[in-house]
Short mmCIF file of N, CA and C in Angstrom, two decimals:
data_model
loop_
_atom_site.label_atom_id
_atom_site.label_comp_id
_atom_site.label_asym_id
_atom_site.label_seq_id
_atom_site.Cartn_x
_atom_site.Cartn_y
_atom_site.Cartn_z
N MET A 1 -33.58 145.86 27.27
CA MET A 1 -33.07 145.22 28.77
C MET A 1 -33.08 143.63 28.14
N THR A 2 -32.57 143.31 29.25
CA THR A 2 -32.72 141.70 29.50
C THR A 2 -32.40 141.24 31.00
N LEU A 3 -32.91 140.01 31.51
CA LEU A 3 -32.65 139.44 32.67
C LEU A 3 -31.65 138.42 32.39
N SER A 4 -31.14 138.11 33.37
CA SER A 4 -30.13 136.53 33.36
C SER A 4 -30.12 136.18 34.45
N LEU A 5 -30.15 134.77 34.73
CA LEU A 5 -30.18 133.66 36.22
C LEU A 5 -29.08 134.48 37.03
N GLY A 6 -29.36 134.95 38.19
CA GLY A 6 -28.07 135.11 39.11
C GLY A 6 -28.05 133.85 40.27
N MET A 7 -28.86 133.21 40.56
CA MET A 7 -28.77 132.33 41.24
C MET A 7 -30.30 131.64 41.51
N VAL A 8 -30.21 130.40 42.28
CA VAL A 8 -31.52 130.13 43.09
C VAL A 8 -31.48 129.59 44.07
N THR A 9 -32.19 130.56 44.89
CA THR A 9 -32.90 130.62 46.15
C THR A 9 -33.89 129.70 47.06
N ALA A 10 -33.31 128.58 47.89
CA ALA A 10 -34.58 128.05 48.65
C ALA A 10 -34.51 128.59 50.10
N ASP A 11 -35.82 128.83 50.64
CA ASP A 11 -36.38 129.33 51.71
C ASP A 11 -35.75 127.75 52.57
N THR A 12 -35.39 127.73 53.84
CA THR A 12 -35.31 126.82 54.70
C THR A 12 -34.96 126.89 56.33
N THR A 13 -35.31 126.14 57.45
CA THR A 13 -35.18 126.60 58.39
C THR A 13 -33.51 126.56 58.96
N ASP A 14 -33.32 125.52 58.10
CA ASP A 14 -31.92 125.25 58.45
C ASP A 14 -30.78 125.69 57.28
N ALA A 15 -30.54 126.68 56.86
CA ALA A 15 -29.37 127.33 55.98
C ALA A 15 -28.03 126.10 55.69
N VAL A 16 -27.50 126.01 56.80
CA VAL A 16 -26.34 125.42 56.73
C VAL A 16 -26.66 124.40 56.33
N ALA A 17 -27.17 123.32 56.93
CA ALA A 17 -27.45 121.92 56.89
C ALA A 17 -27.79 121.46 55.28
N LEU A 18 -28.73 122.53 54.64
CA LEU A 18 -29.54 122.25 53.61
C LEU A 18 -28.23 122.69 52.86
N ALA A 19 -27.34 123.69 52.96
CA ALA A 19 -26.62 124.14 52.02
C ALA A 19 -25.76 123.10 51.72
N THR A 20 -25.06 122.25 53.08
CA THR A 20 -24.14 121.32 53.31
C THR A 20 -24.55 120.05 51.87
N TRP A 21 -26.12 119.73 52.14
CA TRP A 21 -26.36 118.59 51.59
C TRP A 21 -26.23 118.99 50.11
N TRP A 22 -26.89 120.04 49.44
CA TRP A 22 -26.69 120.51 48.20
C TRP A 22 -25.13 120.49 47.62
N ALA A 23 -24.24 120.85 48.63
CA ALA A 23 -22.87 120.86 48.13
C ALA A 23 -22.08 119.61 47.74
N GLU A 24 -22.70 118.65 48.74
CA GLU A 24 -22.43 117.51 48.85
C GLU A 24 -22.51 116.52 47.63
N GLN A 25 -24.11 117.10 47.20
CA GLN A 25 -24.73 116.37 46.30
C GLN A 25 -24.17 116.79 44.63
N THR A 26 -23.41 117.90 44.60
CA THR A 26 -23.22 118.47 43.81
C THR A 26 -22.15 118.80 43.21
N GLY A 27 -20.92 118.12 44.44
CA GLY A 27 -19.43 118.65 44.21
C GLY A 27 -19.31 120.17 44.11
N ALA A 28 -20.00 120.96 44.75
CA ALA A 28 -20.00 122.20 45.13
C ALA A 28 -19.38 122.56 46.41
N GLU A 29 -18.96 123.65 46.92
CA GLU A 29 -18.67 124.22 47.87
C GLU A 29 -19.53 125.41 48.70
N ILE A 30 -19.10 125.32 49.48
CA ILE A 30 -19.78 126.56 50.42
C ILE A 30 -19.23 128.04 50.26
N ALA A 31 -19.86 128.57 49.53
CA ALA A 31 -19.06 130.04 49.13
C ALA A 31 -18.91 130.90 50.34
N GLU A 32 -20.28 131.00 50.99
CA GLU A 32 -20.39 132.10 51.98
C GLU A 32 -21.32 131.40 52.70
N THR A 33 -21.15 131.87 54.05
CA THR A 33 -22.23 131.40 55.12
C THR A 33 -22.87 132.43 55.74
N ASN A 34 -22.59 133.76 56.03
CA ASN A 34 -23.22 135.18 56.43
C ASN A 34 -23.80 134.67 57.76
N ASP A 35 -23.34 133.86 58.52
CA ASP A 35 -23.94 133.48 59.82
C ASP A 35 -25.06 132.92 59.96
N GLY A 36 -25.12 131.53 58.66
CA GLY A 36 -25.99 131.01 58.86
C GLY A 36 -27.54 131.17 58.02
N TRP A 37 -27.70 132.51 57.69
CA TRP A 37 -28.77 133.22 57.74
C TRP A 37 -28.86 133.07 56.10
N TYR A 38 -27.99 133.31 55.47
CA TYR A 38 -28.01 133.06 53.76
C TYR A 38 -26.42 132.63 53.07
N VAL A 39 -26.86 131.32 52.90
CA VAL A 39 -25.56 129.94 52.90
C VAL A 39 -25.55 130.43 51.11
N MET A 40 -24.45 130.71 50.64
CA MET A 40 -23.91 130.20 48.85
C MET A 40 -23.33 129.13 48.49
N VAL A 41 -23.99 128.57 47.79
CA VAL A 41 -22.97 127.55 47.42
C VAL A 41 -22.39 127.22 45.91
N ARG A 42 -21.26 127.27 45.58
CA ARG A 42 -20.47 127.35 44.29
C ARG A 42 -20.04 126.13 44.03
N GLY A 43 -19.85 126.28 42.34
CA GLY A 43 -18.75 125.27 41.64
C GLY A 43 -19.57 124.03 41.57
N GLY A 44 -18.43 123.05 41.44
CA GLY A 44 -19.02 121.82 41.26
C GLY A 44 -19.75 121.44 39.64
N GLY A 45 -20.83 121.10 39.88
CA GLY A 45 -21.59 120.59 38.69
C GLY A 45 -22.64 121.71 38.36
N LEU A 46 -22.64 122.90 39.30
CA LEU A 46 -23.79 123.69 39.18
C LEU A 46 -23.33 124.77 38.11
N PRO A 47 -24.38 125.21 37.34
CA PRO A 47 -24.39 126.26 36.31
C PRO A 47 -24.67 127.21 36.88
N VAL A 48 -24.98 127.72 38.00
CA VAL A 48 -25.17 129.09 38.53
C VAL A 48 -25.11 128.80 40.24
N VAL A 49 -25.51 129.50 41.09
CA VAL A 49 -25.33 129.80 42.52
C VAL A 49 -26.51 129.16 43.41
N LEU A 50 -26.47 128.49 43.92
CA LEU A 50 -27.80 128.15 44.93
C LEU A 50 -27.26 128.41 46.01
N ALA A 51 -28.32 129.06 46.53
CA ALA A 51 -28.56 129.86 47.74
C ALA A 51 -29.56 129.27 48.59
N PHE A 52 -29.38 129.45 49.94
CA PHE A 52 -30.27 128.82 50.90
C PHE A 52 -30.60 130.11 52.25
N GLN A 53 -31.73 130.49 52.31
CA GLN A 53 -32.27 131.50 52.77
C GLN A 53 -32.89 130.93 54.38
N LYS A 54 -32.49 131.19 55.37
CA LYS A 54 -33.04 130.89 56.64
C LYS A 54 -34.32 131.86 56.84
N VAL A 55 -35.26 130.80 57.46
CA VAL A 55 -36.63 131.39 57.37
C VAL A 55 -37.09 130.87 58.76
N GLU A 56 -38.17 131.80 59.53
CA GLU A 56 -38.84 130.95 60.75
C GLU A 56 -39.83 129.84 60.32
N GLU A 57 -40.39 130.19 59.04
CA GLU A 57 -41.09 129.04 58.38
C GLU A 57 -40.98 128.76 57.28
N VAL A 58 -41.20 128.01 56.79
CA VAL A 58 -41.20 127.64 55.08
C VAL A 58 -42.46 128.26 54.75
N THR A 59 -42.47 128.51 53.41
CA THR A 59 -43.69 129.16 52.81
C THR A 59 -44.27 127.89 52.49
N PRO A 60 -45.52 127.89 52.67
CA PRO A 60 -46.76 126.58 52.72
C PRO A 60 -46.74 126.64 51.30
N GLY A 61 -47.09 125.84 50.41
CA GLY A 61 -47.35 125.15 49.26
C GLY A 61 -46.14 125.22 48.39
N LYS A 62 -46.20 125.23 47.17
CA LYS A 62 -45.39 125.06 45.97
C LYS A 62 -44.16 126.31 45.95
N ASN A 63 -44.34 127.26 46.30
CA ASN A 63 -43.15 128.41 45.88
C ASN A 63 -42.59 128.19 47.17
N ARG A 64 -41.16 127.44 47.37
CA ARG A 64 -40.40 127.10 48.08
C ARG A 64 -38.93 127.54 47.69
N LEU A 65 -38.74 127.76 46.39
CA LEU A 65 -37.72 128.09 45.41
C LEU A 65 -37.87 129.14 44.70
N HIS A 66 -37.17 130.17 44.69
CA HIS A 66 -37.79 131.17 43.71
C HIS A 66 -36.55 131.67 42.72
N LEU A 67 -36.74 132.48 41.83
CA LEU A 67 -35.48 132.97 41.12
C LEU A 67 -35.25 133.86 41.74
N ASP A 68 -34.13 134.20 41.33
CA ASP A 68 -32.80 135.60 42.29
C ASP A 68 -32.26 136.29 40.41
N LEU A 69 -33.25 136.79 39.82
CA LEU A 69 -32.47 137.48 38.55
C LEU A 69 -31.67 139.05 38.82
N THR A 70 -30.77 139.35 38.09
CA THR A 70 -29.95 140.29 37.92
C THR A 70 -30.45 141.00 36.27
N THR A 71 -30.14 142.73 36.61
CA THR A 71 -30.07 143.77 35.71
C THR A 71 -29.15 144.40 35.76
N ASP A 72 -29.13 145.42 34.91
CA ASP A 72 -28.08 146.23 34.87
C ASP A 72 -29.15 147.78 35.05
N ASP A 73 -30.26 147.56 35.08
CA ASP A 73 -31.40 148.81 35.78
C ASP A 73 -32.35 147.90 36.26
N LEU A 74 -32.38 148.39 37.53
CA LEU A 74 -33.01 147.45 38.55
C LEU A 74 -34.54 148.19 38.31
N ASP A 75 -34.37 149.69 38.59
CA ASP A 75 -35.81 150.46 38.48
C ASP A 75 -36.32 150.23 37.11
N GLY A 76 -36.07 150.36 35.79
CA GLY A 76 -36.39 150.32 34.33
C GLY A 76 -36.74 148.52 34.21
N GLU A 77 -36.10 147.65 34.84
CA GLU A 77 -36.25 146.30 34.78
C GLU A 77 -37.83 146.08 35.47
N ALA A 78 -37.96 146.39 36.77
CA ALA A 78 -38.96 146.36 37.66
C ALA A 78 -40.27 146.96 36.95
N ASP A 79 -40.15 148.00 36.43
CA ASP A 79 -41.40 148.80 36.23
C ASP A 79 -41.50 148.21 34.77
N ARG A 80 -40.56 147.47 33.83
CA ARG A 80 -41.49 146.82 33.18
C ARG A 80 -42.16 145.40 33.28
N LEU A 81 -41.40 144.33 34.05
CA LEU A 81 -42.04 143.53 34.70
C LEU A 81 -43.66 143.66 35.12
N LEU A 82 -43.51 144.92 36.30
CA LEU A 82 -45.06 145.32 36.66
C LEU A 82 -45.81 145.48 35.18
N GLY A 83 -45.13 146.28 34.46
CA GLY A 83 -46.35 146.44 33.16
C GLY A 83 -46.59 145.24 32.27
N ALA A 84 -45.52 144.33 32.49
CA ALA A 84 -46.14 143.03 31.93
C ALA A 84 -47.42 141.75 33.05
N GLY A 85 -47.53 142.19 33.76
CA GLY A 85 -48.42 141.71 34.56
C GLY A 85 -47.82 141.16 35.89
N ALA A 86 -46.25 141.40 36.22
CA ALA A 86 -46.01 141.29 37.72
C ALA A 86 -46.61 142.10 38.73
N THR A 87 -46.72 141.65 39.91
CA THR A 87 -47.12 142.79 41.09
C THR A 87 -45.73 142.69 41.90
N LEU A 88 -45.90 144.11 42.73
CA LEU A 88 -45.06 144.19 43.96
C LEU A 88 -45.18 143.73 44.76
N VAL A 89 -44.34 142.78 45.52
CA VAL A 89 -44.12 142.41 47.04
C VAL A 89 -43.36 143.45 47.73
N GLY A 90 -42.37 143.85 47.33
CA GLY A 90 -41.57 144.53 48.16
C GLY A 90 -40.40 145.22 47.55
N ARG A 91 -40.06 146.23 47.68
CA ARG A 91 -38.35 146.81 47.23
C ARG A 91 -37.81 146.78 49.08
N ARG A 92 -36.42 146.07 48.40
CA ARG A 92 -35.80 145.97 49.53
C ARG A 92 -34.34 146.41 49.27
N GLY A 93 -33.62 145.97 50.51
CA GLY A 93 -32.06 146.55 50.37
C GLY A 93 -31.53 147.86 50.76
N ASP A 94 -30.23 148.14 50.86
CA ASP A 94 -29.66 149.42 51.38
C ASP A 94 -28.98 149.94 50.27
N GLU A 95 -28.06 151.20 50.58
CA GLU A 95 -27.13 151.41 49.64
C GLU A 95 -26.12 150.45 48.98
N HIS A 96 -25.66 149.78 49.67
CA HIS A 96 -25.23 148.58 49.47
C HIS A 96 -25.64 147.43 48.49
N PHE A 97 -26.90 146.99 48.66
CA PHE A 97 -27.25 145.95 47.81
C PHE A 97 -28.88 146.12 47.69
N ARG A 98 -29.61 146.67 46.59
CA ARG A 98 -30.80 146.48 46.57
C ARG A 98 -32.03 145.66 45.46
N TRP A 99 -32.81 144.87 45.91
CA TRP A 99 -33.62 144.12 45.25
C TRP A 99 -35.02 144.27 45.35
N VAL A 100 -35.80 143.88 44.27
CA VAL A 100 -36.95 144.15 44.50
C VAL A 100 -37.54 142.60 44.01
N THR A 101 -38.41 142.62 44.89
CA THR A 101 -39.48 140.87 45.16
C THR A 101 -40.43 141.58 44.46
N LEU A 102 -41.17 140.31 43.24
CA LEU A 102 -42.00 140.43 42.73
C LEU A 102 -42.80 139.17 42.82
N ALA A 103 -44.20 139.39 42.16
CA ALA A 103 -44.67 137.92 41.81
C ALA A 103 -45.12 138.13 40.43
N ASP A 104 -45.17 136.87 39.89
CA ASP A 104 -45.56 136.24 38.47
C ASP A 104 -47.30 136.48 38.70
N PRO A 105 -47.64 136.16 37.39
CA PRO A 105 -49.16 136.61 37.38
C PRO A 105 -49.83 135.02 38.10
N ASP A 106 -49.27 134.39 38.25
CA ASP A 106 -49.47 132.99 39.04
C ASP A 106 -49.64 133.24 40.79
N GLY A 107 -48.78 134.32 41.29
CA GLY A 107 -48.35 134.64 42.51
C GLY A 107 -47.03 133.86 42.62
N ASN A 108 -46.25 133.40 41.79
CA ASN A 108 -44.90 132.93 42.29
C ASN A 108 -43.91 133.85 42.46
N GLU A 109 -43.33 134.27 43.41
CA GLU A 109 -42.56 135.27 43.66
C GLU A 109 -41.22 134.86 43.02
N PHE A 110 -40.75 135.90 42.75
CA PHE A 110 -39.21 136.35 42.58
C PHE A 110 -38.29 137.54 42.65
N CYS A 111 -37.27 137.52 42.57
CA CYS A 111 -36.54 138.75 42.91
C CYS A 111 -35.53 138.87 41.95
N VAL A 112 -35.50 140.16 41.59
CA VAL A 112 -34.50 140.96 40.54
C VAL A 112 -33.77 141.97 41.65
N ALA A 113 -32.27 141.78 41.25
CA ALA A 113 -31.38 142.65 41.91
C ALA A 113 -30.56 143.28 40.87
N GLN A 114 -30.14 144.46 41.27
CA GLN A 114 -29.25 145.37 40.31
C GLN A 114 -27.77 144.59 39.85
N LEU A 115 -27.34 144.36 38.95
CA LEU A 115 -26.45 143.77 38.26
C LEU A 115 -25.07 144.04 38.66
N ASP A 116 -24.71 145.07 39.60
CA ASP A 116 -23.43 145.43 40.30
C ASP A 116 -23.60 145.29 41.45
N SER A 117 -24.78 145.11 42.08
CA SER A 117 -24.91 144.40 43.35
C SER A 117 -24.60 143.27 43.91
N VAL A 118 -24.38 142.15 42.96
CA VAL A 118 -24.47 140.90 43.04
C VAL A 118 -22.73 140.49 43.02
#
């Protein structure tokens, strides 16, 4: 099993405004707005997708950005990561899109999604 970087996501109280700023800075375009709750930026000088997720309050401290990783075996990869020292924050999604939020040994959260769901 391997992981690959799917996108980099930042929590923000204004996803459209922050995504617009990053799109302008990188020469990219807003690819999806999802009614302003999850805005994706692609292209330009970006090697991966940047995403901006609207939250009521940003996470205090340093974990305002998190990795969104993808795999072709979500359950197997989550089990492997848990065995390697990650902790489970939550299993999320529905039949259309599933992901698992984990924390690394230092408590930094990241998400792993099923490759065919992204």
